Amino acid sequence: MTTVTHPATPLVAILRGLNPAEAVDVAKVLHTAGFRALEVPLNRPGALEAIAAIVALELPDTLVGGGTMLTVDHVDAVFAAGGRLLVSPNCVPAVIRRAAELGMYCAPGVATPSEAFAALDAGAHALKIFPAESVGHGGIKALKSVLPAGTPVWPVGGVSPETMADWVKAGATGFGIGGALYTPGVTLEQLKERAEAFVSTWRALAV
């Protein structure tokens, strides 16, 4: 089984609505900009095809997988497409456990201490804090005070380059980034500019 490794740059590109025909170009732009985790949510048509197209690129040091993975069947489908990253909006231990058994990197969604510890017990490698706006900076600080030291904590929802510093001060160790990075119809040049802004801000904060 492949050893699970934490993404070198813990910024997850959430590519909701990605057209499989555009997947290769989008992935190349994001990888060049510095993204090393690409997530295609399953709740839009063509997600599995887009995942397979990106996986076929064999981008160095890059985790590729699915988002909005709600069931064990979703895990199996993404794994069959070559995906090795699980991201979900919620905490379902059976789903996390199945992905972990397959050697996938697991970043399920949590919003409470109970969900956080249930996710870790099931094999989660990182915790997606969702919806981050509801949990808030204070909520993340409180979670970090009780989580095992070194647990990756990634806010998702409403994150922008301008807000990243405050989240990092609250304890964030990475981010999931959706509409502020990618939306269907965005040009590759726009995507490049947005991706570079996130990566450069992250690198400045992570020093």
PDB file of C-alpha atoms in Angstrom:
ATOM      1  CA  MET A   1       0.000   0.000   0.000  1.00  0.00           C
ATOM      2  CA  THR A   2       1.202   3.494  -0.861  1.00  0.00           C
ATOM      3  CA  THR A   3       2.459   5.538   2.060  1.00  0.00           C
ATOM      4  CA  VAL A   4       0.171   8.496   2.721  1.00  0.00           C
ATOM      5  CA  THR A   5       2.042  11.785   2.698  1.00  0.00           C
ATOM      6  CA  HIS A   6       0.894  15.242   3.710  1.00  0.00           C
ATOM      7  CA  PRO A   7       0.747  17.668   0.748  1.00  0.00           C
ATOM      8  CA  ALA A   8       3.880  19.817   0.591  1.00  0.00           C
ATOM      9  CA  THR A   9       1.697  22.872   0.071  1.00  0.00           C
ATOM     10  CA  PRO A  10      -1.466  22.349   2.147  1.00  0.00           C
ATOM     11  CA  LEU A  11      -3.781  24.331  -0.125  1.00  0.00           C
ATOM     12  CA  VAL A  12      -6.563  22.240  -1.633  1.00  0.00           C
ATOM     13  CA  ALA A  13      -7.997  23.512  -4.919  1.00  0.00           C
ATOM     14  CA  ILE A  14     -11.734  22.770  -4.892  1.00  0.00           C
ATOM     15  CA  LEU A  15     -12.674  22.381  -8.544  1.00  0.00           C
ATOM     16  CA  ARG A  16     -16.463  22.229  -8.361  1.00  0.00           C
ATOM     17  CA  GLY A  17     -18.088  21.851 -11.760  1.00  0.00           C
ATOM     18  CA  LEU A  18     -14.835  21.125 -13.583  1.00  0.00           C
ATOM     19  CA  ASN A  19     -15.448  20.014 -17.161  1.00  0.00           C
ATOM     20  CA  PRO A  20     -13.436  16.862 -17.944  1.00  0.00           C
ATOM     21  CA  ALA A  21     -12.362  18.435 -21.244  1.00  0.00           C
ATOM     22  CA  GLU A  22     -10.753  21.317 -19.339  1.00  0.00           C
ATOM     23  CA  ALA A  23      -9.359  19.269 -16.467  1.00  0.00           C
ATOM     24  CA  VAL A  24      -5.869  18.794 -17.872  1.00  0.00           C
ATOM     25  CA  ASP A  25      -5.276  22.482 -18.616  1.00  0.00           C
ATOM     26  CA  VAL A  26      -6.706  23.585 -15.265  1.00  0.00           C
ATOM     27  CA  ALA A  27      -4.586  21.076 -13.359  1.00  0.00           C
ATOM     28  CA  LYS A  28      -1.414  22.122 -15.174  1.00  0.00           C
ATOM     29  CA  VAL A  29      -1.997  25.801 -14.347  1.00  0.00           C
ATOM     30  CA  LEU A  30      -2.620  25.027 -10.681  1.00  0.00           C
ATOM     31  CA  HIS A  31       0.395  22.760 -10.403  1.00  0.00           C
ATOM     32  CA  THR A  32       2.675  25.324 -12.012  1.00  0.00           C
ATOM     33  CA  ALA A  33       1.378  27.946  -9.568  1.00  0.00           C
ATOM     34  CA  GLY A  34       2.272  25.694  -6.627  1.00  0.00           C
ATOM     35  CA  PHE A  35      -0.892  23.786  -5.719  1.00  0.00           C
ATOM     36  CA  ARG A  36      -0.246  20.186  -4.677  1.00  0.00           C
ATOM     37  CA  ALA A  37      -3.772  19.020  -3.786  1.00  0.00           C
ATOM     38  CA  LEU A  38      -6.609  19.005  -6.320  1.00  0.00           C
ATOM     39  CA  GLU A  39     -10.161  18.072  -5.371  1.00  0.00           C
ATOM     40  CA  VAL A  40     -13.054  17.566  -7.792  1.00  0.00           C
ATOM     41  CA  PRO A  41     -16.380  17.458  -5.898  1.00  0.00           C
ATOM     42  CA  LEU A  42     -18.629  14.579  -6.889  1.00  0.00           C
ATOM     43  CA  ASN A  43     -21.871  16.546  -6.779  1.00  0.00           C
ATOM     44  CA  ARG A  44     -21.446  17.827 -10.342  1.00  0.00           C
ATOM     45  CA  PRO A  45     -21.490  15.837 -13.613  1.00  0.00           C
ATOM     46  CA  GLY A  46     -18.180  14.593 -14.985  1.00  0.00           C
ATOM     47  CA  ALA A  47     -16.300  14.586 -11.693  1.00  0.00           C
ATOM     48  CA  LEU A  48     -14.908  11.070 -11.959  1.00  0.00           C
ATOM     49  CA  GLU A  49     -13.839  11.643 -15.556  1.00  0.00           C
ATOM     50  CA  ALA A  50     -12.095  14.873 -14.545  1.00  0.00           C
ATOM     51  CA  ILE A  51     -10.294  13.091 -11.693  1.00  0.00           C
ATOM     52  CA  ALA A  52      -9.110  10.346 -14.047  1.00  0.00           C
ATOM     53  CA  ALA A  53      -7.855  12.913 -16.578  1.00  0.00           C
ATOM     54  CA  ILE A  54      -5.841  14.746 -13.922  1.00  0.00           C
ATOM     55  CA  VAL A  55      -4.457  11.539 -12.443  1.00  0.00           C
ATOM     56  CA  ALA A  56      -3.234  10.521 -15.905  1.00  0.00           C
ATOM     57  CA  LEU A  57      -1.003  13.618 -15.967  1.00  0.00           C
ATOM     58  CA  GLU A  58       1.084  12.139 -13.140  1.00  0.00           C
ATOM     59  CA  LEU A  59       1.815  15.589 -11.729  1.00  0.00           C
ATOM     60  CA  PRO A  60       4.785  15.358  -9.325  1.00  0.00           C
ATOM     61  CA  ASP A  61       4.057  15.456  -5.584  1.00  0.00           C
ATOM     62  CA  THR A  62       0.355  16.083  -6.161  1.00  0.00           C
ATOM     63  CA  LEU A  63      -2.650  14.587  -4.387  1.00  0.00           C
ATOM     64  CA  VAL A  64      -5.696  14.242  -6.641  1.00  0.00           C
ATOM     65  CA  GLY A  65      -9.090  13.110  -5.488  1.00  0.00           C
ATOM     66  CA  GLY A  66     -12.728  13.797  -4.848  1.00  0.00           C
ATOM     67  CA  GLY A  67     -14.778  16.166  -2.769  1.00  0.00           C
ATOM     68  CA  THR A  68     -18.319  15.829  -1.387  1.00  0.00           C
ATOM     69  CA  MET A  69     -17.540  12.160  -0.856  1.00  0.00           C
ATOM     70  CA  LEU A  70     -20.498  11.031   1.239  1.00  0.00           C
ATOM     71  CA  THR A  71     -20.570   7.247   0.927  1.00  0.00           C
ATOM     72  CA  VAL A  72     -18.299   4.225   0.782  1.00  0.00           C
ATOM     73  CA  ASP A  73     -19.356   3.847  -2.860  1.00  0.00           C
ATOM     74  CA  HIS A  74     -17.999   7.337  -3.518  1.00  0.00           C
ATOM     75  CA  VAL A  75     -14.673   6.304  -2.004  1.00  0.00           C
ATOM     76  CA  ASP A  76     -14.480   3.200  -4.166  1.00  0.00           C
ATOM     77  CA  ALA A  77     -15.400   5.139  -7.316  1.00  0.00           C
ATOM     78  CA  VAL A  78     -12.774   7.833  -6.731  1.00  0.00           C
ATOM     79  CA  PHE A  79     -10.132   5.220  -5.912  1.00  0.00           C
ATOM     80  CA  ALA A  80     -10.992   3.343  -9.107  1.00  0.00           C
ATOM     81  CA  ALA A  81     -10.527   6.596 -11.053  1.00  0.00           C
ATOM     82  CA  GLY A  82      -7.050   6.894  -9.563  1.00  0.00           C
ATOM     83  CA  GLY A  83      -7.889   9.429  -6.860  1.00  0.00           C
ATOM     84  CA  ARG A  84      -5.969   9.215  -3.615  1.00  0.00           C
ATOM     85  CA  LEU A  85      -7.516  12.147  -1.736  1.00  0.00           C
ATOM     86  CA  LEU A  86     -10.785  12.085   0.198  1.00  0.00           C
ATOM     87  CA  VAL A  87     -12.491  15.358   1.058  1.00  0.00           C
ATOM     88  CA  SER A  88     -15.996  15.534   2.471  1.00  0.00           C
ATOM     89  CA  PRO A  89     -18.230  18.208   4.006  1.00  0.00           C
ATOM     90  CA  ASN A  90     -19.108  15.943   6.930  1.00  0.00           C
ATOM     91  CA  CYS A  91     -17.804  13.259   9.265  1.00  0.00           C
ATOM     92  CA  VAL A  92     -18.907   9.705   8.462  1.00  0.00           C
ATOM     93  CA  PRO A  93     -16.502   7.281  10.152  1.00  0.00           C
ATOM     94  CA  ALA A  94     -17.278   4.403   7.782  1.00  0.00           C
ATOM     95  CA  VAL A  95     -16.394   6.567   4.775  1.00  0.00           C
ATOM     96  CA  ILE A  96     -13.167   7.802   6.360  1.00  0.00           C
ATOM     97  CA  ARG A  97     -12.234   4.295   7.455  1.00  0.00           C
ATOM     98  CA  ARG A  98     -12.702   2.868   3.965  1.00  0.00           C
ATOM     99  CA  ALA A  99     -10.571   5.600   2.380  1.00  0.00           C
ATOM    100  CA  ALA A 100      -7.845   5.126   4.990  1.00  0.00           C
ATOM    101  CA  GLU A 101      -7.859   1.379   4.378  1.00  0.00           C
ATOM    102  CA  LEU A 102      -7.230   2.072   0.691  1.00  0.00           C
ATOM    103  CA  GLY A 103      -4.298   4.320   1.522  1.00  0.00           C
ATOM    104  CA  MET A 104      -6.029   7.572   0.602  1.00  0.00           C
ATOM    105  CA  TYR A 105      -5.256  10.886   2.291  1.00  0.00           C
ATOM    106  CA  CYS A 106      -8.373  11.716   4.312  1.00  0.00           C
ATOM    107  CA  ALA A 107      -9.574  15.261   5.027  1.00  0.00           C
ATOM    108  CA  PRO A 108     -13.196  14.996   6.203  1.00  0.00           C
ATOM    109  CA  GLY A 109     -15.311  17.952   7.235  1.00  0.00           C
ATOM    110  CA  VAL A 110     -15.874  18.702  10.912  1.00  0.00           C
ATOM    111  CA  ALA A 111     -17.365  21.571  12.873  1.00  0.00           C
ATOM    112  CA  THR A 112     -17.341  20.314  16.470  1.00  0.00           C
ATOM    113  CA  PRO A 113     -14.907  18.579  18.839  1.00  0.00           C
ATOM    114  CA  SER A 114     -17.014  15.409  18.747  1.00  0.00           C
ATOM    115  CA  GLU A 115     -16.797  15.272  14.954  1.00  0.00           C
ATOM    116  CA  ALA A 116     -13.091  16.080  15.021  1.00  0.00           C
ATOM    117  CA  PHE A 117     -12.217  13.231  17.356  1.00  0.00           C
ATOM    118  CA  ALA A 118     -14.532  10.798  15.571  1.00  0.00           C
ATOM    119  CA  ALA A 119     -12.787  11.667  12.300  1.00  0.00           C
ATOM    120  CA  LEU A 120      -9.323  11.168  13.771  1.00  0.00           C
ATOM    121  CA  ASP A 121     -10.368   7.872  15.346  1.00  0.00           C
ATOM    122  CA  ALA A 122     -11.547   6.682  11.918  1.00  0.00           C
ATOM    123  CA  GLY A 123      -8.205   7.506  10.310  1.00  0.00           C
ATOM    124  CA  ALA A 124      -8.410  11.143   9.174  1.00  0.00           C
ATOM    125  CA  HIS A 125      -5.085  12.761   8.357  1.00  0.00           C
ATOM    126  CA  ALA A 126      -6.348  16.360   8.295  1.00  0.00           C
ATOM    127  CA  LEU A 127      -9.515  18.087   9.455  1.00  0.00           C
ATOM    128  CA  LYS A 128     -11.471  20.273   7.052  1.00  0.00           C
ATOM    129  CA  ILE A 129     -13.169  22.939   9.183  1.00  0.00           C
ATOM    130  CA  PHE A 130     -16.484  23.509   7.445  1.00  0.00           C
ATOM    131  CA  PRO A 131     -18.255  25.834   7.213  1.00  0.00           C
ATOM    132  CA  ALA A 132     -15.338  27.937   8.421  1.00  0.00           C
ATOM    133  CA  GLU A 133     -17.398  31.128   8.598  1.00  0.00           C
ATOM    134  CA  SER A 134     -19.687  29.503  11.170  1.00  0.00           C
ATOM    135  CA  VAL A 135     -16.898  27.967  13.246  1.00  0.00           C
ATOM    136  CA  GLY A 136     -14.937  31.218  13.219  1.00  0.00           C
ATOM    137  CA  HIS A 137     -11.492  32.074  14.501  1.00  0.00           C
ATOM    138  CA  GLY A 138     -12.524  31.469  18.095  1.00  0.00           C
ATOM    139  CA  GLY A 139     -13.890  28.049  17.255  1.00  0.00           C
ATOM    140  CA  ILE A 140     -10.655  26.985  15.602  1.00  0.00           C
ATOM    141  CA  LYS A 141      -8.601  28.247  18.531  1.00  0.00           C
ATOM    142  CA  ALA A 142     -10.772  26.210  20.890  1.00  0.00           C
ATOM    143  CA  LEU A 143     -10.497  23.095  18.724  1.00  0.00           C
ATOM    144  CA  LYS A 144      -6.728  23.419  18.509  1.00  0.00           C
ATOM    145  CA  SER A 145      -6.498  23.555  22.292  1.00  0.00           C
ATOM    146  CA  VAL A 146      -7.847  20.004  22.595  1.00  0.00           C
ATOM    147  CA  LEU A 147      -6.701  18.314  19.366  1.00  0.00           C
ATOM    148  CA  PRO A 148      -3.537  16.203  19.301  1.00  0.00           C
ATOM    149  CA  ALA A 149      -0.500  18.386  18.651  1.00  0.00           C
ATOM    150  CA  GLY A 150       0.303  18.652  14.973  1.00  0.00           C
ATOM    151  CA  THR A 151      -3.192  17.846  13.678  1.00  0.00           C
ATOM    152  CA  PRO A 152      -3.605  19.626  10.319  1.00  0.00           C
ATOM    153  CA  VAL A 153      -6.577  22.004  10.433  1.00  0.00           C
ATOM    154  CA  TRP A 154      -7.863  23.444   7.158  1.00  0.00           C
ATOM    155  CA  PRO A 155     -10.641  26.057   7.105  1.00  0.00           C
ATOM    156  CA  VAL A 156     -12.911  25.885   4.074  1.00  0.00           C
ATOM    157  CA  GLY A 157     -15.492  28.454   3.066  1.00  0.00           C
ATOM    158  CA  GLY A 158     -14.999  32.116   2.260  1.00  0.00           C
ATOM    159  CA  VAL A 159     -11.195  31.982   2.311  1.00  0.00           C
ATOM    160  CA  SER A 160      -9.337  34.654   0.327  1.00  0.00           C
ATOM    161  CA  PRO A 161      -5.695  35.775   0.230  1.00  0.00           C
ATOM    162  CA  GLU A 162      -6.726  38.758   2.355  1.00  0.00           C
ATOM    163  CA  THR A 163      -8.227  36.601   5.124  1.00  0.00           C
ATOM    164  CA  MET A 164      -5.596  33.861   5.310  1.00  0.00           C
ATOM    165  CA  ALA A 165      -3.385  35.610   7.876  1.00  0.00           C
ATOM    166  CA  ASP A 166      -6.181  35.843  10.455  1.00  0.00           C
ATOM    167  CA  TRP A 167      -7.016  32.172  10.009  1.00  0.00           C
ATOM    168  CA  VAL A 168      -3.375  31.218  10.437  1.00  0.00           C
ATOM    169  CA  LYS A 169      -3.213  33.262  13.639  1.00  0.00           C
ATOM    170  CA  ALA A 170      -6.231  31.291  14.860  1.00  0.00           C
ATOM    171  CA  GLY A 171      -4.438  28.002  14.171  1.00  0.00           C
ATOM    172  CA  ALA A 172      -5.088  27.097  10.532  1.00  0.00           C
ATOM    173  CA  THR A 173      -2.336  24.989   8.963  1.00  0.00           C
ATOM    174  CA  GLY A 174      -3.758  24.910   5.439  1.00  0.00           C
ATOM    175  CA  PHE A 175      -6.890  25.759   3.468  1.00  0.00           C
ATOM    176  CA  GLY A 176      -9.459  24.441   1.052  1.00  0.00           C
ATOM    177  CA  ILE A 177     -10.183  27.053  -1.596  1.00  0.00           C
ATOM    178  CA  GLY A 178     -13.211  26.982  -3.876  1.00  0.00           C
ATOM    179  CA  GLY A 179     -15.011  29.812  -5.620  1.00  0.00           C
ATOM    180  CA  ALA A 180     -12.314  32.398  -4.920  1.00  0.00           C
ATOM    181  CA  LEU A 181      -9.967  30.229  -7.001  1.00  0.00           C
ATOM    182  CA  TYR A 182     -11.986  28.239  -9.521  1.00  0.00           C
ATOM    183  CA  THR A 183     -15.458  28.608 -10.960  1.00  0.00           C
ATOM    184  CA  PRO A 184     -16.679  27.166 -14.263  1.00  0.00           C
ATOM    185  CA  GLY A 185     -15.895  29.617 -17.024  1.00  0.00           C
ATOM    186  CA  VAL A 186     -12.818  31.157 -15.412  1.00  0.00           C
ATOM    187  CA  THR A 187     -10.060  31.734 -17.958  1.00  0.00           C
ATOM    188  CA  LEU A 188      -6.714  30.032 -17.526  1.00  0.00           C
ATOM    189  CA  GLU A 189      -5.076  33.432 -17.120  1.00  0.00           C
ATOM    190  CA  GLN A 190      -7.512  34.400 -14.359  1.00  0.00           C
ATOM    191  CA  LEU A 191      -6.950  31.039 -12.708  1.00  0.00           C
ATOM    192  CA  LYS A 192      -3.193  31.526 -12.867  1.00  0.00           C
ATOM    193  CA  GLU A 193      -3.422  34.955 -11.217  1.00  0.00           C
ATOM    194  CA  ARG A 194      -5.720  33.704  -8.465  1.00  0.00           C
ATOM    195  CA  ALA A 195      -3.641  30.596  -7.801  1.00  0.00           C
ATOM    196  CA  GLU A 196      -0.401  32.560  -7.611  1.00  0.00           C
ATOM    197  CA  ALA A 197      -1.978  35.024  -5.176  1.00  0.00           C
ATOM    198  CA  PHE A 198      -3.017  32.212  -2.819  1.00  0.00           C
ATOM    199  CA  VAL A 199       0.305  30.388  -3.038  1.00  0.00           C
ATOM    200  CA  SER A 200       2.435  33.496  -2.574  1.00  0.00           C
ATOM    201  CA  THR A 201       0.347  34.573   0.426  1.00  0.00           C
ATOM    202  CA  TRP A 202       0.618  31.112   1.947  1.00  0.00           C
ATOM    203  CA  ARG A 203       4.374  30.974   1.478  1.00  0.00           C
ATOM    204  CA  ALA A 204       4.780  34.350   3.145  1.00  0.00           C
ATOM    205  CA  LEU A 205       2.668  33.213   6.101  1.00  0.00           C
ATOM    206  CA  ALA A 206       4.307  29.810   6.407  1.00  0.00           C
ATOM    207  CA  VAL A 207       7.866  31.158   6.679  1.00  0.00           C
TER     208      VAL A 207
END
